[in-house]
XYZ file of C-alpha atoms in Angstrom:
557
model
C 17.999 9.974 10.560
C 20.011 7.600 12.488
C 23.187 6.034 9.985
C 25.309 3.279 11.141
C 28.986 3.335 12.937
C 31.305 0.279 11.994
C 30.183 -1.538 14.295
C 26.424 -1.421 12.491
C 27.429 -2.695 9.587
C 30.355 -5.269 10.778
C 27.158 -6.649 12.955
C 24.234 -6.590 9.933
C 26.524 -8.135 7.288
C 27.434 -10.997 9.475
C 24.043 -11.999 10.138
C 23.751 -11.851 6.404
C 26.121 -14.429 6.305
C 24.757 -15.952 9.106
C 21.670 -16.239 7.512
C 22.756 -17.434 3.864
C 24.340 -20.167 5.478
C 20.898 -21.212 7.544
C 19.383 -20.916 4.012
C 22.244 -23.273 2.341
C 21.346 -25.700 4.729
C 17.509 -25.824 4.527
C 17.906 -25.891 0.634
C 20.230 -29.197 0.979
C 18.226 -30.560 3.813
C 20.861 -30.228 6.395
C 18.370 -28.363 8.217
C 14.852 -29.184 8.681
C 12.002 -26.794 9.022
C 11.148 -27.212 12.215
C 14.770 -26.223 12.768
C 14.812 -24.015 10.513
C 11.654 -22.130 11.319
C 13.097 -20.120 14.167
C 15.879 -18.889 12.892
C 13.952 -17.732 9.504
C 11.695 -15.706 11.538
C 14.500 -13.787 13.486
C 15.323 -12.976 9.664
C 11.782 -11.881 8.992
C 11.241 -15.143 6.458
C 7.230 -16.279 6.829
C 6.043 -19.252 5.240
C 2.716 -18.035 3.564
C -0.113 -19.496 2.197
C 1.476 -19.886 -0.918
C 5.249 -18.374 -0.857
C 7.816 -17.207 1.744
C 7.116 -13.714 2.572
C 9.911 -11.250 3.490
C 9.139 -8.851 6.705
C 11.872 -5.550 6.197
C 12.106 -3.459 8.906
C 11.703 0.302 8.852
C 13.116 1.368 12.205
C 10.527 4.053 13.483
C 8.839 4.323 10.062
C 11.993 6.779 9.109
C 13.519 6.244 5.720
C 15.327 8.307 3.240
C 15.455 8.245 -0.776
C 18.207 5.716 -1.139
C 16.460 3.083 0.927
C 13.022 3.751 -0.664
C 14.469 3.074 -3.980
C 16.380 0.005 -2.643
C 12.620 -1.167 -1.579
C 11.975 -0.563 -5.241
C 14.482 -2.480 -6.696
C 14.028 -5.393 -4.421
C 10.326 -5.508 -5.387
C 11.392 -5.371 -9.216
C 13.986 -7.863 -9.119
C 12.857 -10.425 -6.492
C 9.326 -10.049 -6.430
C 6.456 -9.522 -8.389
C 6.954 -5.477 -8.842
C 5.607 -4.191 -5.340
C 5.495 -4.027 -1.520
C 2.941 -4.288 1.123
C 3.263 -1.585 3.882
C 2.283 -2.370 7.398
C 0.782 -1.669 10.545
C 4.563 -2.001 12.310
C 5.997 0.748 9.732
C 7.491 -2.102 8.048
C 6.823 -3.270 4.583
C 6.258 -7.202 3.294
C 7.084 -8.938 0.287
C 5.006 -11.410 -0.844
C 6.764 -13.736 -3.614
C 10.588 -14.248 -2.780
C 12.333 -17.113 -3.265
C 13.493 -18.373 -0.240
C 17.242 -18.416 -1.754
C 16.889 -14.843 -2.906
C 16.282 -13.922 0.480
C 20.102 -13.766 1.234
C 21.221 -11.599 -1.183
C 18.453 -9.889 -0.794
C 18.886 -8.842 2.750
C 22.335 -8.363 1.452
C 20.912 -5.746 -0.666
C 19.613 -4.196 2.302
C 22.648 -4.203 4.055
C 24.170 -2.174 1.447
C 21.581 1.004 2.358
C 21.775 0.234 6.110
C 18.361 -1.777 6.411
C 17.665 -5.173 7.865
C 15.221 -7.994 8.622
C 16.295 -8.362 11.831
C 13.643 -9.477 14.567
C 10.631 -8.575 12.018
C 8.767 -11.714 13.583
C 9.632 -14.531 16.494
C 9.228 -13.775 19.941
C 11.286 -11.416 20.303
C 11.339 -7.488 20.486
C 9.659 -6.476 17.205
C 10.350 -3.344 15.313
C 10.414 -0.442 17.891
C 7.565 2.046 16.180
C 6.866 6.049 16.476
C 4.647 9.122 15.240
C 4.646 9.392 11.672
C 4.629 13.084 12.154
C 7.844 13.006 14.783
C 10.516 15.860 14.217
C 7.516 17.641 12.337
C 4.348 17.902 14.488
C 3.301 21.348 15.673
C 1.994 19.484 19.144
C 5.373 17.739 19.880
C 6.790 18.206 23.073
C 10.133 15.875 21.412
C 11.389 14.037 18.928
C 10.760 10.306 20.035
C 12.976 8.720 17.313
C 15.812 9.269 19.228
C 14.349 6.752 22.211
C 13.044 4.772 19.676
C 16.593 4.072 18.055
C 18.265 3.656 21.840
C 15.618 1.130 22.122
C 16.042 -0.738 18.812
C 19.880 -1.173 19.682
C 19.527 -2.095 22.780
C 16.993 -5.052 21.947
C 18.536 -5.794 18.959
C 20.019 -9.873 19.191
C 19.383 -9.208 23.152
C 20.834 -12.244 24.731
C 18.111 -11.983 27.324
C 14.857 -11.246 25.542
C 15.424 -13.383 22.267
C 13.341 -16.171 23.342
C 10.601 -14.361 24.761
C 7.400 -16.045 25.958
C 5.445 -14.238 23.021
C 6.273 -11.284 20.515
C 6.484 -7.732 22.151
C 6.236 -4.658 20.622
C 6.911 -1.347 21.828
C 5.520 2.008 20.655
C 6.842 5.591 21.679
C 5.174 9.105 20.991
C 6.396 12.724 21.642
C 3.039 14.625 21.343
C -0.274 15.694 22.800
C -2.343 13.641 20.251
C -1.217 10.024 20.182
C -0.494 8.810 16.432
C 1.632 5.660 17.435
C -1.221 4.061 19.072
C 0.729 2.904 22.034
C -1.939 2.150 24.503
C -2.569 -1.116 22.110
C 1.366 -1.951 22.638
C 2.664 -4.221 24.736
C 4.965 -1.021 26.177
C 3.523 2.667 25.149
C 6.102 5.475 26.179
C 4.613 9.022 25.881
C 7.375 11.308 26.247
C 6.636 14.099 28.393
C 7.947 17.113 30.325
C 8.279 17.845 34.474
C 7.480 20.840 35.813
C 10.943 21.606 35.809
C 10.901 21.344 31.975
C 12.841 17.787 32.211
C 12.302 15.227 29.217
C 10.794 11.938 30.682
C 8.013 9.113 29.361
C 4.600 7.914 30.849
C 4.876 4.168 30.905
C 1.843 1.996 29.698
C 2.263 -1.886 30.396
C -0.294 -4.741 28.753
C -1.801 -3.268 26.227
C -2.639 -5.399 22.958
C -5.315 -6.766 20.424
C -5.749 -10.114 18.909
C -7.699 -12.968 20.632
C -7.633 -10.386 24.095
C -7.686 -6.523 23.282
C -6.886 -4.956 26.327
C -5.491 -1.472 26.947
C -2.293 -0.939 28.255
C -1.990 0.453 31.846
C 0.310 3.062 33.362
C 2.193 2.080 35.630
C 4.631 5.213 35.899
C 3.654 8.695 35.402
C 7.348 10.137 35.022
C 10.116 8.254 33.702
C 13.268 9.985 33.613
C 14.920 9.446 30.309
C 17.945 8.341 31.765
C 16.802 5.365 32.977
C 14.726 4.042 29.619
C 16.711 1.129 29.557
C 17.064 -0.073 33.129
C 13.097 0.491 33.395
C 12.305 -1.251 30.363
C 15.175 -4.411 31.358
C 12.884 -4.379 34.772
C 9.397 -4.858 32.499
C 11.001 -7.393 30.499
C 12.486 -9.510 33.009
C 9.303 -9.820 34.763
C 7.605 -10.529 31.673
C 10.062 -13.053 30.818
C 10.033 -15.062 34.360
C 6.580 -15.079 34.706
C 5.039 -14.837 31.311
C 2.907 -18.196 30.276
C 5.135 -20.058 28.538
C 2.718 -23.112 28.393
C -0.185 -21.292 26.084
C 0.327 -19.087 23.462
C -2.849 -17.692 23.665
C -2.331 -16.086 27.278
C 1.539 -15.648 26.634
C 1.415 -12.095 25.866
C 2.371 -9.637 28.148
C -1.496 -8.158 28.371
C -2.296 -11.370 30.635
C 0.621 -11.099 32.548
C -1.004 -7.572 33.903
C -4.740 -8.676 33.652
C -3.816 -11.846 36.114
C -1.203 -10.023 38.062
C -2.849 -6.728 38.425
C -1.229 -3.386 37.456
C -0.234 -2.521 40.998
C 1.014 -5.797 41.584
C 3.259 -5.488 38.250
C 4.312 -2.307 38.661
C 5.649 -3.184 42.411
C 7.305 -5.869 40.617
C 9.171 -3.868 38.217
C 9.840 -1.476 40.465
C 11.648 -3.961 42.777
C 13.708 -5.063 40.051
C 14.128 -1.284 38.688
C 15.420 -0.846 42.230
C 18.580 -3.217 41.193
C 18.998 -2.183 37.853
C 19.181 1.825 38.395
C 22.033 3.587 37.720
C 24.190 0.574 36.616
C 25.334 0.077 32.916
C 22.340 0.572 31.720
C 21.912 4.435 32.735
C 22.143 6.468 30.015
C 24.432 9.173 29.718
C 23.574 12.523 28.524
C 26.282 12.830 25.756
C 25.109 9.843 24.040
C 21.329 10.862 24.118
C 22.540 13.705 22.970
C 24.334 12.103 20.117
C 21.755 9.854 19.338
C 19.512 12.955 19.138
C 22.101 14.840 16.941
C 20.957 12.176 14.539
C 17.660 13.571 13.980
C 17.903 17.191 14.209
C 15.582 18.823 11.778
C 16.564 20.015 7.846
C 17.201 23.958 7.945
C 13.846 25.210 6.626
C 14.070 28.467 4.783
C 10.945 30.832 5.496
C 9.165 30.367 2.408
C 6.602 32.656 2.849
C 5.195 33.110 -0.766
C 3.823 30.137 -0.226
C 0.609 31.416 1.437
C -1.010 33.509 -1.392
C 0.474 30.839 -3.626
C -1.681 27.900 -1.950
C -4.684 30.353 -2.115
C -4.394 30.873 -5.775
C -3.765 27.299 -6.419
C -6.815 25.859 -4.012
C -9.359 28.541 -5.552
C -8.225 27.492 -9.265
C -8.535 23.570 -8.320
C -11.360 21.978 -6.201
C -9.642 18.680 -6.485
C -6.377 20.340 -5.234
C -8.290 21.949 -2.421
C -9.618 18.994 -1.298
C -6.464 17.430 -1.332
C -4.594 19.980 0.819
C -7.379 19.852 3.544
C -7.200 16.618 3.995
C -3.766 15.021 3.234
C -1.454 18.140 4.350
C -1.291 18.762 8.173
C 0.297 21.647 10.020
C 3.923 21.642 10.444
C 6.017 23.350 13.429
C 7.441 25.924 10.637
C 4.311 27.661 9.245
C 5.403 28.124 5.737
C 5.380 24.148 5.664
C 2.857 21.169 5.806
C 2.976 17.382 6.571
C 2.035 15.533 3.471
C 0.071 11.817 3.734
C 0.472 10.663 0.294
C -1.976 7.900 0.685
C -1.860 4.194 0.036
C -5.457 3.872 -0.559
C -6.785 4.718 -4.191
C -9.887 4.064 -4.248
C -10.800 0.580 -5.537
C -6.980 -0.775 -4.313
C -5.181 -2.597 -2.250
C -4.514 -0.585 1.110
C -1.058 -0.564 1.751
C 0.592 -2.036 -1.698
C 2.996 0.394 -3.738
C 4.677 -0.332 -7.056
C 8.435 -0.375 -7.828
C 7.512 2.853 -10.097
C 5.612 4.599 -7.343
C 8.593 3.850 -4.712
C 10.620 5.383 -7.456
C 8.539 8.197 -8.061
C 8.342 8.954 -4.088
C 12.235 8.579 -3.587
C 12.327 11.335 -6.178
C 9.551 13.866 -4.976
C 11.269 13.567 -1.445
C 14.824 14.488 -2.750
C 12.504 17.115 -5.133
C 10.490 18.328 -2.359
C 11.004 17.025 1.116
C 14.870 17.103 2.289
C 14.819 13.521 1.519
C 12.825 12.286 4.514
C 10.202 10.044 4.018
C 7.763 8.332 7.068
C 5.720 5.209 7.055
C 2.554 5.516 9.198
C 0.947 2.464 10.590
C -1.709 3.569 9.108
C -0.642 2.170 5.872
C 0.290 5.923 4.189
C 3.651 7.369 3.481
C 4.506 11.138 4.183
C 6.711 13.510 3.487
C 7.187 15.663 6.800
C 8.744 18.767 5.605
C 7.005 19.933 2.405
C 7.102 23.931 1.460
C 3.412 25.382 0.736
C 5.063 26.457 -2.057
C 5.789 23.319 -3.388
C 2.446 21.928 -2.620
C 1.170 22.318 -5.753
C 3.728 20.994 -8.110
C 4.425 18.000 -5.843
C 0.629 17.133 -6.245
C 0.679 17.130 -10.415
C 3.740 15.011 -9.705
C 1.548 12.557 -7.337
C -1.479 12.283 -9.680
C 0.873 11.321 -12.446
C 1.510 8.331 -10.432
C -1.946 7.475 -9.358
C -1.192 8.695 -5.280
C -2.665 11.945 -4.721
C -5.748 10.558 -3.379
C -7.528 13.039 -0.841
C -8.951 10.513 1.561
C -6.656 10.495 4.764
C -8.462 9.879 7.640
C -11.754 9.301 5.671
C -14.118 6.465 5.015
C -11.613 5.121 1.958
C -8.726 5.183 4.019
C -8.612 1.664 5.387
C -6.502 -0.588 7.097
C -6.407 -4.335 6.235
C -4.170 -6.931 6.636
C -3.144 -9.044 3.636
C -5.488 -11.983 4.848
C -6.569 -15.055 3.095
C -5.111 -13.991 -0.083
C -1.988 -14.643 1.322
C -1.664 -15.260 4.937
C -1.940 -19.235 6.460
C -3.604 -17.532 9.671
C -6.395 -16.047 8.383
C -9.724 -17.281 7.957
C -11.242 -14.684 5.710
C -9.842 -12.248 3.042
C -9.598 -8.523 3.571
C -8.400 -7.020 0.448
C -11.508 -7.755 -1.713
C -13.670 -6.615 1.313
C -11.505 -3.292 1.467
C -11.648 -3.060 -2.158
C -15.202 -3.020 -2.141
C -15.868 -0.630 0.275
C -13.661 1.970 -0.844
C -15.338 2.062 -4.292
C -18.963 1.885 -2.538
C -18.154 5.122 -0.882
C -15.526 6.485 -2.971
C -16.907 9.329 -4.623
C -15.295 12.838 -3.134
C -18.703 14.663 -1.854
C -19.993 11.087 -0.108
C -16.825 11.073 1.719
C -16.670 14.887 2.785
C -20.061 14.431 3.973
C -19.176 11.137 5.917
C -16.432 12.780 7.311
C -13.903 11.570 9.542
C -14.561 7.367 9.545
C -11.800 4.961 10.345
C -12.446 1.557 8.937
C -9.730 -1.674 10.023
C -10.283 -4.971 8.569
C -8.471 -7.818 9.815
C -8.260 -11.260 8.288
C -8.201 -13.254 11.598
C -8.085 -12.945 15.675
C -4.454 -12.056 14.996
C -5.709 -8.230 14.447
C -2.611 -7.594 12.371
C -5.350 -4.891 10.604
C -6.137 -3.603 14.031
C -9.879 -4.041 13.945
C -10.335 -3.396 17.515
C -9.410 0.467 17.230
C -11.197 1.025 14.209
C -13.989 2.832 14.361
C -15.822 0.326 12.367
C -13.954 -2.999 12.977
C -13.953 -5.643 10.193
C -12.953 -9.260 11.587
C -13.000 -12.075 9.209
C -13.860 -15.532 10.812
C -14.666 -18.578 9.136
C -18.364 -20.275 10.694
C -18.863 -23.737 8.801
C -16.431 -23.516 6.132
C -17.494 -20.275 4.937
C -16.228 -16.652 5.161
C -18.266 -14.616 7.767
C -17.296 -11.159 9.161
C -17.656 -9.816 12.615
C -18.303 -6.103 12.766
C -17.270 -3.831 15.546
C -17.882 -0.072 16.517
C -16.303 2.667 18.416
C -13.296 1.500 18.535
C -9.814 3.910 18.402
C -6.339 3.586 18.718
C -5.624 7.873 19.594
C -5.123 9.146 23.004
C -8.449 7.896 24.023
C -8.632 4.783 23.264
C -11.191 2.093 23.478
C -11.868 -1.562 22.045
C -14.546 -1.652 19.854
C -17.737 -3.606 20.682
C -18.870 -6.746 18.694
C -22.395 -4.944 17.306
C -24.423 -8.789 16.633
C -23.969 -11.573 14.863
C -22.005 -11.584 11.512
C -22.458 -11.106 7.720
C -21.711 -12.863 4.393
C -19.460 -11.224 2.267
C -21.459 -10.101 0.321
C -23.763 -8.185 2.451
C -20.491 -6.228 4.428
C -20.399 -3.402 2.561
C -23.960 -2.859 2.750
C -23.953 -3.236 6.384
C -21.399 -0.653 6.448
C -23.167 1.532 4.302
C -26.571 1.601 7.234
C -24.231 2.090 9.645
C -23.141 5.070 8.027
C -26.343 6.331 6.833
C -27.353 5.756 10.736
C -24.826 7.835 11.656
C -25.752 10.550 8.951
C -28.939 10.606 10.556
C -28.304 10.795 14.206
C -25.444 13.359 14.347
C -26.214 16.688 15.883
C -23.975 18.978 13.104
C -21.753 17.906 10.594
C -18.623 18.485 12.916
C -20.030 15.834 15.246
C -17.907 12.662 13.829
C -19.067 9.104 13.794
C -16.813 8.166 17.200
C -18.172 11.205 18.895
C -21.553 10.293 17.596
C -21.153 6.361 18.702
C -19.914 7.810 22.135
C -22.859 9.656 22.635
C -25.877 7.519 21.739
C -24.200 3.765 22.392
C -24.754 0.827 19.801
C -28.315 0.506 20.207
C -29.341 2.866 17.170
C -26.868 1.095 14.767
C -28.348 -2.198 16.517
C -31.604 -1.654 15.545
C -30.645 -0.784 12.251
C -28.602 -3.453 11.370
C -31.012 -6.329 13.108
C -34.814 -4.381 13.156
C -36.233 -3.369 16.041
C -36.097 -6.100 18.516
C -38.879 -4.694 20.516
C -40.874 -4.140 17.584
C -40.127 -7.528 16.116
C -41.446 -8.842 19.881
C -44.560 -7.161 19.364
């Protein structure tokens, strides 16, 4: 993973500084909060419902031992004991006080981790494949793009003040795990036919009030010219993006009014000015970018494949963990481990200052001390032995995270919603909650199968409802909590907005909505392998209409 030069940590430490001072003066009164409000969210400091939250970043959802525990530590001592991963790779503290929050980005600074544009309108923290450096379908690492990209926007004079937030994704494989046609910029690297490294460009994609899907507006990028591209997107974002409604200020309206081929002409134009100027990138310092990132040396460990038998035909519970929480790795004696964030019955997302502990250890233990944040709310380990498999998982259950459910019904997304957030109209953690232990048992979810539920608190999406396959959107409808539900939804390499299904429910009737959609779904599949998207794909909402509602026809007779 990437570690800072001098100039890293001469440049964090003063905006530490920076930032205590800011803090002094908001604590005296010097500074008022309207003043004060910008410069706290370049710092990743929300005002909550009921505290200041903290925002850390975790560039590209890549992290080591050290910094985990760090996380730890900051939870323990200026928190209430955990952290709240997120959908941007990044995780959230809930309870600081707002003059802890210097020393505690302090503390961060000490492990080479920041706050730095976590929120404002700015660009956000540049995200990646949770599998990258790993994944048997990767055609390249895209951490290394992802990093150019985070110093490059990092304090950019230019794009500080942006019309709206912008996020960028980048992914290096065949099956998209970064989501990026729901980004405001989605680079999929990619290879020529001459075998050269180079990104497909998607533009305008987004969710919140407007889900839209991002559009490509370049095929073939050549990797030298990532930054001068992307300087030619944002400067035609930034001189003609709405600055007089926040609502149509995002990027995703920019391209819906404009047109793609009207945008991309633009950005072309001003790519035309910008190529091969400062901003190309040399080969030696991709290269040594790249360095940064090259793999652990992976022994053959080849006992580990009668091993794993042994162990999954002596354990069902073990079994069923390996199938569905350890994924192929390019070396075969190894596996990609999702320890998941989702017991059933919790809090998606939340980890304890013990279990950040415990997972700094088991990757020193077990995993060449690399740990990933998905934005699906898990941590992995990407480089696991099969024959450590088995004594990493006793280690997990000791700690309450060895729960087999990733990619199943109980591995949900939700944002932290009306518990804590000031946006949100409608909480998503008790809803989540619910759910899981409705359908928690092992055999109900095996059956189920593949299911991806996203709640999100409020039109903000920050739960990504609009990709889930069954999309949870809290709204509030005469003072009281109603929820929106939407299907056949996904955020992969096909990806599609869900569709609103009818009118809403009460709280208390969600999970039992969910639980006829399901049992529609059961019913309607041709084979067990058929999965609830391919199933929605196939037959269309009416069936899950009609058992939601009744049969309208019927009901007309």
């Amino acid at each position: 993973m990437y570690r800072y030069d001098e100039f890293d940590h001469a440049f964090v430490s003063s905006r530490v500084e920076q930032f205590r001072d800011q803090v002094g003066r908001r604590l005296s009164g010097e500074l008022a909060e309207d003043a004060f409000k910008p410069l706290r969210l370049m710092n990743g400091v929300y005002l909550q419902l009921h505290a200041y939250m903290l925002r850390v970043a975790i560039p590209y959802g890549t992290l080591n031992a050290k910094q985990m525990r760090m996380l730890a530590h900051i939870a323990r001592k200026y928190d209430r004991g955990y952290g709240h991963f997120t959908t941007r790779q990044n995780i959230q503290y809930n309870w600081p006080k707002l003059s802890d929050t210097p020393d505690i980005l302090a503390e961060l600074a000490s492990v080479e981790m920041h706050a730095l544009q976590t929120s404002g309108n700015c660009i956000r923290n540049v995200t990646a494949d949770h599998f990258a450096g790993a994944a048997a379908d990767e055609v390249a690492d895209p951490r290394p793009y992802a990093e150019i990209l985070r110093q490059w926007s990092s304090v950019h004079p230019e794009f500080s003040f942006l019309p709206r937030k912008f996020k960028i994704a980048v992914t290096g494989a065949e099956r998209d795990r970064a989501a990026i046609q729901v980004h405001d910029i989605g680079l999929h690297l990619k290879k020529n036919e001459a075998g050269e490294i180079g990104f497909a460009v998607y533009v305008g994609g987004g969710q919140g009030r407007t889900p839209m899907i991002a559009k490509k507006i370049k095929d073939f990028l050549p990797e030298e010219d990532l930054l001068s591209y992307t300087t030619a997107i944002m400067r035609v974002y930034n001189l003609h993006g709405r600055r007089d409604n926040k609502y149509k200020a995002r990027i995703k309206i920019l391209v819906h009014e404009t047109g793609a081929e009207e945008l991309a002409r633009q950005v072309e134009e001003e790519f035309s000015h910008l190529q091969g100027t400062e901003l190309k990138l040399p080969e030696k310092d991709i290269q040594a970018i790249t360095a940064y990132f090259a793999p652990p040396a992976l022994p053959d460990r080849a006992e580990g494949w009668p091993q794993l038998a042994g162990w999954k035909k002596a354990d069902e519970n073990f079994a069923r963990w390996i199938d569905q929480n350890v994924k192929p790795h390019k070396h075969p004696d190894y596996g990609m481990v999702t320890i998941s964030l989702k017991p059933i019955g919790g809090i998606p997302g939340d980890a304890s200052d013990v279990q950040m502990d415990a997972i700094a250890d088991l990757a020193e233990e077990f995993a060449f001390d690399e740990i990933r944040i998905s934005h699906e709310q898990n941590v992995i380990l990407p480089h696991v032995a099969l024959a450590d498999l088995e004594p990493l998982y006793r280690a997990l259950v000791a700690q309450n995270l060895a729960t087999a459910n990733a990619g199943l019904i109980t591995d949900i997304i939700a944002c932290p919603g009306l518990d804590y957030c000031a946006l949100a109209n409608a909480r998503s953690i008790p809803l989540a909650q619910e759910i899981s232990t409705r359908f928690g048992a092992a055999e109900r979810q095996a059956e189920i199968g593949e299911l991806k539920i996203k709640i999100s608190g409020c039109i903000n999406a920050c739960g990504h409802h609009h990709v889930g396959h069954i999309g949870l959107l809290g709204v509030e409808k005469k003072g009281a909590e109603l929820y929106q539900i939407t299907l056949g939804g996904s955020g992969d390499e096909h990806t599609s907005i869900g569709e609103i299904i009818g009118r809403g429910f009460e709280p208390n009737k969600v999970t039992d909505a969910v639980e006829t959609i399901v049992d529609t779904y059961l019913g309607l599949r041709e084979s067990k392998e058929e999965t609830f998207l391919e199933a929605y794909r196939r037959v269309g909402p009416q069936p899950f209409k009609d058992a939601l509602y009744g049969d309208a026809k019927a009901e007309a007779a």
